[in-house]
Amino acid sequence: MNLDDHADEWARRLAELGPVSRESLADGVRRIVTELAEAPPESAFEAAEQAARRIADLGLTDPAVIAASVPVLRAVAESATPRDLALGDALLGGFGTGFARVLCAGPPHAEGYEMAFRHSSIGISIGDENGMILDANPAFERLIGRDLAELRSTTGFTMFPADRQTEVRERVMRALDDSATGSIQIEGRFPRQDGSMVWTSWTVTRCASADGERRYLLGFGEDITERRTTTEQLQWQAMHDPLTALPNRRYLLDRLHTVVDESAPEARAGVCALDLDNFKEVNDSFGHIVGDKLLAAVSNRLESAAAAHGCVLARTGGDEFVVLAEPPADQDLLDRLVAALHKALSTPITVDTVSIDVTVSIGAVLVTLAGQGPDHLLTRADQALYAAKYAGS
């Protein structure tokens, strides 16, 4: 999507909140999106804060404006070139801060604000300067699974487990003290009272009453469990083989990078490269469906054998696997591992009433990690595999 598309989407979302039409919003929102996209990274927070005030000036003062704006602001940040991961945080934090200051600037219980506060789809809490909750809207109650009567005279930090409340409070207060804008954005996972877990994103802002005599902590929260779950699922899929659910080659390379970087130079690791003998004949004789089922069954057996020795099995190709024995590894561990992998396939595997004998060739190397790269480690194991197949072992 280009900037005009982002602006049109934002105008559509805002128009659904009323009282301004999409057509009336279009030009103003387009200018705001352009300014946000062109703002230097160091001033993105302030640009987003000003954007929030301009949106409010258009008559949009419902706190649901934040929920409607977050996806668009995130999309604008992701479309920036060059891509800057911190830009999204700056835009979201700045917008939340600007909108919070708009709400704090007026009488906290004026009729219009009170209606928006009560009916907002985003969770809002108003606390004193120490975080003691004075008021919270129904969306906030639903978000954390507690009634307002339970929340009053407690701090917002009581939503966290008892053994973490002091730590979280000190961390948040310290971050607010260090923030030049008096606003921070945080994400966290915490248990609801019913025992379920929820991921939330919070914008917490320090603000003052119109006369400057009272100070508040204003929190805006949204449930991001679905987004986090989707992200985690996509990350898992990117790192695992869909047929066997084993780690894939990308996972293996990332893990090898970590092992090499975090291990002492003299540390040794074991790497075993495996492939099934004559697997093509299985596909030719019984078909690919049986072949896939056989691979899944083989994977289960090999994974159990590897796990019993504290090792990780990855599927790196069609009938190719790699087992990683992380430091400290020695020749004795490697010999026992290879024996266990062979033993795991010593009995036939039955697939759809067909009994199939499976054997595997294994190339195993014990390597000192100093100066080694992941690709070199895998190449060494592949060379050992070729030698093993040549020798018939």
Coordinates of C-alpha atoms in Angstrom, one line a residue:
M1 CA 0.0 0.0 0.0
N2 CA 1.2 3.5 -0.7
L3 CA 0.7 6.6 1.5
D4 CA -2.6 7.5 -0.2
D5 CA -3.9 4.1 0.5
H6 CA -2.9 4.4 4.2
A7 CA -4.6 7.8 4.4
D8 CA -7.8 6.4 2.8
E9 CA -7.9 3.5 5.2
W10 CA -7.3 5.8 8.2
A11 CA -10.1 8.2 7.1
R12 CA -12.5 5.3 6.7
R13 CA -11.7 4.0 10.2
L14 CA -12.1 7.4 11.8
A15 CA -15.3 8.2 9.9
E16 CA -16.9 5.1 11.5
L17 CA -16.5 6.8 14.9
G18 CA -18.2 10.0 13.7
P19 CA -19.1 12.8 13.7
V20 CA -17.0 13.7 10.7
S21 CA -17.5 12.1 7.3
R22 CA -14.8 10.3 5.4
E23 CA -14.9 12.9 2.6
S24 CA -14.3 15.7 5.1
L25 CA -11.4 13.8 6.7
A26 CA -9.7 12.7 3.5
D27 CA -7.5 15.8 2.7
G28 CA -6.5 16.5 6.3
V29 CA -5.6 12.8 7.0
R30 CA -3.6 12.6 3.8
R31 CA -1.5 15.6 4.8
I32 CA -0.9 14.0 8.3
V33 CA 0.1 10.7 6.8
T34 CA 2.6 12.4 4.4
E35 CA 4.1 14.4 7.3
L36 CA 4.5 11.3 9.5
A37 CA 6.1 9.4 6.6
E38 CA 8.5 12.2 5.9
A39 CA 9.4 13.1 9.5
P40 CA 13.0 12.4 10.5
P41 CA 13.3 9.5 12.9
E42 CA 14.4 11.7 15.7
S43 CA 11.3 13.8 15.5
A44 CA 8.8 11.1 14.6
F45 CA 7.4 10.9 18.2
E46 CA 6.7 14.7 18.3
A47 CA 5.1 14.5 14.8
A48 CA 2.8 11.7 15.9
E49 CA 1.9 13.6 19.1
Q50 CA 1.0 16.7 17.0
A51 CA -1.0 14.5 14.6
A52 CA -3.1 13.2 17.5
R53 CA -3.9 16.8 18.5
R54 CA -4.9 17.6 14.9
I55 CA -7.2 14.6 14.7
A56 CA -8.8 15.7 18.0
D57 CA -9.2 19.2 16.5
L58 CA -11.3 17.7 13.7
G59 CA -13.9 16.7 16.4
L60 CA -12.7 13.2 16.9
T61 CA -12.2 12.9 20.7
D62 CA -13.4 9.3 21.3
P63 CA -10.5 7.3 22.8
A64 CA -11.5 4.6 20.3
V65 CA -9.6 6.8 17.8
I66 CA -6.4 5.2 19.2
A67 CA -7.6 1.7 18.4
A68 CA -8.6 2.8 14.9
S69 CA -5.3 4.5 14.3
V70 CA -2.8 2.0 15.6
P71 CA -3.0 -0.4 12.6
V72 CA -2.5 2.5 10.1
L73 CA 0.4 4.0 12.1
R74 CA 2.0 0.6 12.2
A75 CA 1.5 0.2 8.4
V76 CA 3.0 3.6 7.7
A77 CA 6.1 2.7 9.8
E78 CA 6.5 -0.6 8.0
S79 CA 6.4 1.0 4.6
A80 CA 9.2 3.5 5.5
T81 CA 12.4 3.3 3.4
P82 CA 14.9 2.4 4.8
R83 CA 12.8 0.4 7.2
D84 CA 13.4 1.5 10.8
L85 CA 11.9 -0.8 13.5
A86 CA 12.0 2.0 16.1
L87 CA 9.8 4.2 13.9
G88 CA 6.7 2.2 14.7
D89 CA 7.3 2.6 18.4
A90 CA 7.8 6.3 18.0
L91 CA 4.6 6.8 16.0
L92 CA 2.4 4.7 18.3
G93 CA 3.9 6.2 21.4
G94 CA 3.7 9.8 20.2
F95 CA 0.1 9.4 19.0
G96 CA -1.0 7.8 22.2
T97 CA 0.7 10.6 24.2
G98 CA -0.8 13.3 22.1
F99 CA -4.3 11.9 22.5
A100 CA -3.8 11.4 26.2
R101 CA -2.8 15.0 26.7
V102 CA -5.9 16.1 24.8
L103 CA -8.1 14.1 27.2
C104 CA -6.2 15.4 30.3
A105 CA -6.4 19.0 29.2
G106 CA -10.2 19.1 29.6
P107 CA -12.4 18.5 32.6
P108 CA -11.9 14.8 33.3
H109 CA -15.6 14.1 33.7
A110 CA -17.1 16.6 31.2
E111 CA -20.1 15.0 29.5
G112 CA -18.6 14.5 26.1
Y113 CA -15.4 12.9 27.4
E114 CA -17.3 10.8 29.9
M115 CA -19.4 9.3 27.1
A116 CA -16.4 8.6 25.0
F117 CA -14.6 7.2 28.1
R118 CA -17.4 4.8 28.9
H119 CA -18.1 3.6 25.4
S120 CA -14.5 3.3 24.1
S121 CA -13.4 -0.1 22.8
I122 CA -10.0 0.6 24.1
G123 CA -9.2 0.0 27.8
I124 CA -8.6 3.3 29.7
S125 CA -7.5 3.8 33.3
I126 CA -7.0 7.0 35.2
G127 CA -4.7 6.8 38.2
D128 CA -3.1 9.2 40.6
E129 CA 0.6 10.0 40.2
N130 CA 1.5 6.8 42.0
G131 CA -0.6 4.6 39.8
M132 CA -3.5 4.2 42.2
I133 CA -6.6 3.6 40.1
L134 CA -9.2 6.3 40.4
D135 CA -11.4 5.3 37.5
A136 CA -11.4 2.8 34.6
N137 CA -13.8 2.2 31.7
P138 CA -15.7 -1.0 31.0
A139 CA -13.2 -1.9 28.2
F140 CA -10.5 -1.8 30.8
E141 CA -12.5 -4.1 33.1
R142 CA -13.0 -6.6 30.3
L143 CA -9.3 -6.4 29.3
I144 CA -8.0 -7.5 32.7
G145 CA -11.0 -9.5 33.9
R146 CA -11.8 -7.5 37.0
D147 CA -14.6 -5.1 38.1
L148 CA -14.0 -1.5 38.8
A149 CA -15.1 -2.0 42.4
E150 CA -12.1 -4.4 42.8
L151 CA -9.7 -2.0 41.0
R152 CA -10.3 1.2 42.9
S153 CA -7.7 2.0 45.5
T154 CA -5.4 -0.6 44.0
T155 CA -2.6 0.1 41.5
G156 CA -2.7 -1.0 37.9
F157 CA 0.3 -3.2 38.7
T158 CA -1.8 -5.6 40.7
M159 CA -2.7 -7.2 37.4
F160 CA 0.7 -8.8 37.5
P161 CA 1.6 -11.8 39.7
A162 CA 2.3 -10.8 43.3
D163 CA 6.0 -11.6 43.1
R164 CA 6.5 -9.3 40.1
Q165 CA 4.4 -6.3 41.0
T166 CA 7.2 -4.3 42.7
E167 CA 9.6 -5.0 39.9
V168 CA 7.2 -4.0 37.2
R169 CA 6.1 -0.8 39.0
E170 CA 9.7 0.3 39.5
R171 CA 10.6 -0.4 35.9
V172 CA 7.6 1.5 34.6
M173 CA 8.1 4.5 36.9
R174 CA 11.8 4.6 36.0
A175 CA 11.0 4.5 32.3
L176 CA 8.5 7.4 32.8
D177 CA 11.2 9.4 34.7
D178 CA 13.6 8.8 31.8
S179 CA 11.1 9.6 29.1
A180 CA 11.5 13.1 27.6
T181 CA 7.8 13.1 26.7
G182 CA 6.4 11.7 29.9
S183 CA 5.0 8.7 27.9
I184 CA 6.1 5.1 27.4
Q185 CA 4.7 2.2 25.4
I186 CA 5.0 -1.3 26.7
E187 CA 3.8 -4.8 25.8
G188 CA 3.3 -7.6 28.3
R189 CA 1.6 -10.9 29.0
F190 CA -0.3 -11.4 32.3
P191 CA -2.9 -13.6 33.8
R192 CA -6.6 -12.6 34.1
Q193 CA -8.4 -13.5 37.3
D194 CA -10.0 -16.5 35.6
G195 CA -6.5 -17.9 34.9
S196 CA -6.4 -17.2 31.2
M197 CA -3.4 -15.3 29.7
V198 CA -3.6 -12.1 27.7
W199 CA -1.1 -10.1 25.7
T200 CA -1.7 -6.3 26.0
S201 CA -0.1 -3.2 24.6
W202 CA -0.1 -0.1 26.8
T203 CA 0.6 3.5 26.4
V204 CA 1.2 5.1 29.8
T205 CA 1.3 8.9 30.1
R206 CA 1.9 11.3 32.9
C207 CA -0.3 14.3 32.5
A208 CA -1.7 17.2 34.6
S209 CA -5.1 18.7 35.1
A210 CA -6.0 21.9 33.4
D211 CA -5.0 24.0 36.5
G212 CA -1.8 22.1 36.8
E213 CA -2.5 21.2 40.4
R214 CA -3.2 17.5 40.0
R215 CA -1.1 14.9 38.2
Y216 CA -2.4 11.7 36.8
L217 CA -1.2 8.5 35.2
L218 CA -3.3 7.7 32.2
G219 CA -3.2 4.3 30.6
F220 CA -4.5 3.1 27.2
G221 CA -4.5 -0.6 26.7
E222 CA -5.5 -3.0 23.9
D223 CA -5.7 -6.8 23.7
I224 CA -3.0 -7.9 21.2
T225 CA -3.3 -11.6 22.0
E226 CA -4.5 -12.4 18.5
R227 CA -1.8 -10.4 16.8
R228 CA 0.9 -11.9 19.0
T229 CA -0.4 -15.4 18.5
T230 CA -0.5 -14.9 14.7
T231 CA 3.0 -13.5 14.8
E232 CA 4.3 -16.4 16.9
Q233 CA 2.6 -18.9 14.6
L234 CA 4.2 -17.3 11.5
Q235 CA 7.6 -17.4 13.3
W236 CA 7.1 -21.0 14.2
Q237 CA 6.1 -21.9 10.6
A238 CA 9.2 -20.1 9.3
M239 CA 11.4 -22.2 11.5
H240 CA 9.8 -25.6 11.2
D241 CA 9.1 -28.3 8.6
P242 CA 5.3 -28.5 7.9
L243 CA 5.3 -32.3 7.3
T244 CA 7.2 -33.4 10.4
A245 CA 7.0 -30.3 12.7
L246 CA 10.8 -30.7 13.1
P247 CA 13.1 -27.6 13.1
N248 CA 14.1 -26.8 9.5
R249 CA 17.3 -25.7 8.0
R250 CA 16.8 -22.0 8.8
Y251 CA 16.2 -22.9 12.5
L252 CA 19.4 -25.1 12.4
L253 CA 21.5 -22.3 10.9
D254 CA 20.2 -19.8 13.5
R255 CA 20.9 -22.2 16.3
L256 CA 24.4 -23.0 15.0
H257 CA 25.2 -19.2 14.8
T258 CA 24.1 -18.9 18.4
V259 CA 26.1 -21.9 19.6
V260 CA 29.3 -20.6 17.8
D261 CA 28.8 -17.1 19.2
E262 CA 28.1 -18.1 22.8
S263 CA 30.6 -21.0 23.2
A264 CA 34.2 -20.8 24.3
P265 CA 36.7 -21.1 21.5
E266 CA 37.9 -24.6 22.6
A267 CA 34.3 -25.9 22.9
R268 CA 33.4 -28.8 20.8
A269 CA 30.1 -29.8 19.1
G270 CA 28.9 -32.8 17.3
V271 CA 27.0 -32.6 14.0
C272 CA 25.5 -35.7 12.3
A273 CA 24.1 -35.6 8.8
L274 CA 21.6 -38.3 7.9
D275 CA 19.7 -39.5 4.9
L276 CA 17.4 -42.5 4.4
D277 CA 18.8 -45.3 2.2
N278 CA 16.8 -46.0 -1.0
F279 CA 14.0 -43.7 -0.1
K280 CA 13.2 -43.0 -3.8
E281 CA 12.2 -46.7 -4.1
V282 CA 9.6 -46.2 -1.4
N283 CA 8.0 -43.3 -3.3
D284 CA 8.2 -45.2 -6.6
S285 CA 6.7 -48.4 -5.1
F286 CA 4.0 -47.0 -2.8
G287 CA 3.5 -43.4 -3.8
H288 CA 4.3 -40.1 -2.2
I289 CA 1.4 -40.2 0.3
V290 CA 2.9 -43.3 1.9
G291 CA 6.4 -41.7 1.5
D292 CA 5.3 -38.7 3.5
K293 CA 3.7 -40.8 6.2
L294 CA 6.9 -42.8 6.4
L295 CA 9.0 -39.7 6.8
A296 CA 6.7 -38.5 9.6
A297 CA 7.1 -41.8 11.4
V298 CA 10.9 -41.9 10.9
S299 CA 11.1 -38.3 12.2
N300 CA 9.3 -39.3 15.4
R301 CA 11.7 -42.2 16.0
L302 CA 14.9 -40.2 15.2
E303 CA 13.7 -37.2 17.3
S304 CA 13.1 -39.4 20.4
A305 CA 16.6 -40.9 20.0
A306 CA 18.2 -37.5 19.6
A307 CA 16.3 -36.0 22.5
A308 CA 17.3 -38.8 24.8
H309 CA 20.9 -37.6 24.3
G310 CA 20.1 -33.9 24.7
C311 CA 20.4 -33.2 21.0
V312 CA 18.2 -31.4 18.4
L313 CA 17.0 -33.1 15.2
A314 CA 16.2 -30.9 12.1
R315 CA 14.9 -31.9 8.7
T316 CA 17.0 -30.1 6.1
G317 CA 15.6 -31.7 2.9
G318 CA 13.4 -34.4 1.5
D319 CA 14.8 -37.4 3.3
E320 CA 17.8 -35.5 4.9
F321 CA 18.2 -34.7 8.5
V322 CA 20.8 -33.2 10.8
V323 CA 21.4 -33.8 14.5
L324 CA 23.2 -31.2 16.6
A325 CA 25.0 -32.1 19.8
E326 CA 25.8 -28.8 21.5
P327 CA 28.8 -28.2 23.7
P328 CA 30.1 -29.9 25.7
A329 CA 30.3 -32.8 23.2
D330 CA 32.9 -35.6 23.0
Q331 CA 33.5 -38.7 20.9
D332 CA 31.8 -41.0 23.4
L333 CA 28.6 -38.9 23.1
L334 CA 28.8 -38.9 19.3
D335 CA 29.3 -42.7 19.2
R336 CA 26.4 -43.3 21.5
L337 CA 24.2 -40.9 19.5
V338 CA 25.0 -42.6 16.2
A339 CA 24.2 -46.0 17.7
A340 CA 20.9 -44.8 19.1
L341 CA 19.9 -43.3 15.7
H342 CA 20.6 -46.6 14.0
K343 CA 18.7 -48.5 16.7
A344 CA 15.7 -46.2 16.4
L345 CA 15.2 -47.6 12.8
S346 CA 16.1 -51.2 13.6
T347 CA 12.5 -52.4 13.4
P348 CA 10.2 -52.0 10.4
I349 CA 7.7 -49.2 10.2
T350 CA 4.1 -49.9 9.3
V351 CA 2.3 -47.4 7.1
D352 CA -1.2 -48.1 5.9
T353 CA -0.8 -51.9 6.6
V354 CA 2.5 -51.9 4.6
S355 CA 5.6 -52.9 6.6
I356 CA 8.7 -51.0 5.4
D357 CA 12.3 -51.6 6.5
V358 CA 14.2 -48.4 6.8
T359 CA 17.9 -47.8 7.1
V360 CA 19.8 -44.6 7.4
S361 CA 23.3 -43.5 6.5
I362 CA 25.0 -41.2 9.1
G363 CA 28.0 -38.9 8.8
A364 CA 29.2 -37.7 12.2
V365 CA 31.9 -35.2 13.0
L366 CA 33.2 -33.7 16.2
V367 CA 34.4 -30.2 15.6
T368 CA 36.1 -27.5 17.6
L369 CA 34.0 -24.3 17.2
A370 CA 36.8 -21.7 17.1
G371 CA 36.7 -19.9 13.8
Q372 CA 33.9 -22.1 12.4
G373 CA 30.8 -20.9 10.5
P374 CA 27.5 -22.8 10.4
D375 CA 27.8 -23.6 6.7
H376 CA 31.3 -25.0 7.2
L377 CA 30.0 -27.2 10.1
L378 CA 27.2 -28.6 7.9
T379 CA 29.6 -29.1 5.0
R380 CA 31.9 -31.2 7.2
A381 CA 29.0 -33.3 8.3
D382 CA 27.9 -33.8 4.6
Q383 CA 31.4 -34.9 3.7
A384 CA 31.3 -37.4 6.5
L385 CA 27.9 -38.6 5.2
Y386 CA 29.2 -39.2 1.7
A387 CA 32.1 -41.2 3.2
A388 CA 29.7 -43.3 5.3
K389 CA 27.4 -44.0 2.3
Y390 CA 30.5 -45.0 0.2
A391 CA 31.5 -47.3 3.0
G392 CA 28.0 -48.7 3.4
S393 CA 27.5 -47.5 7.0

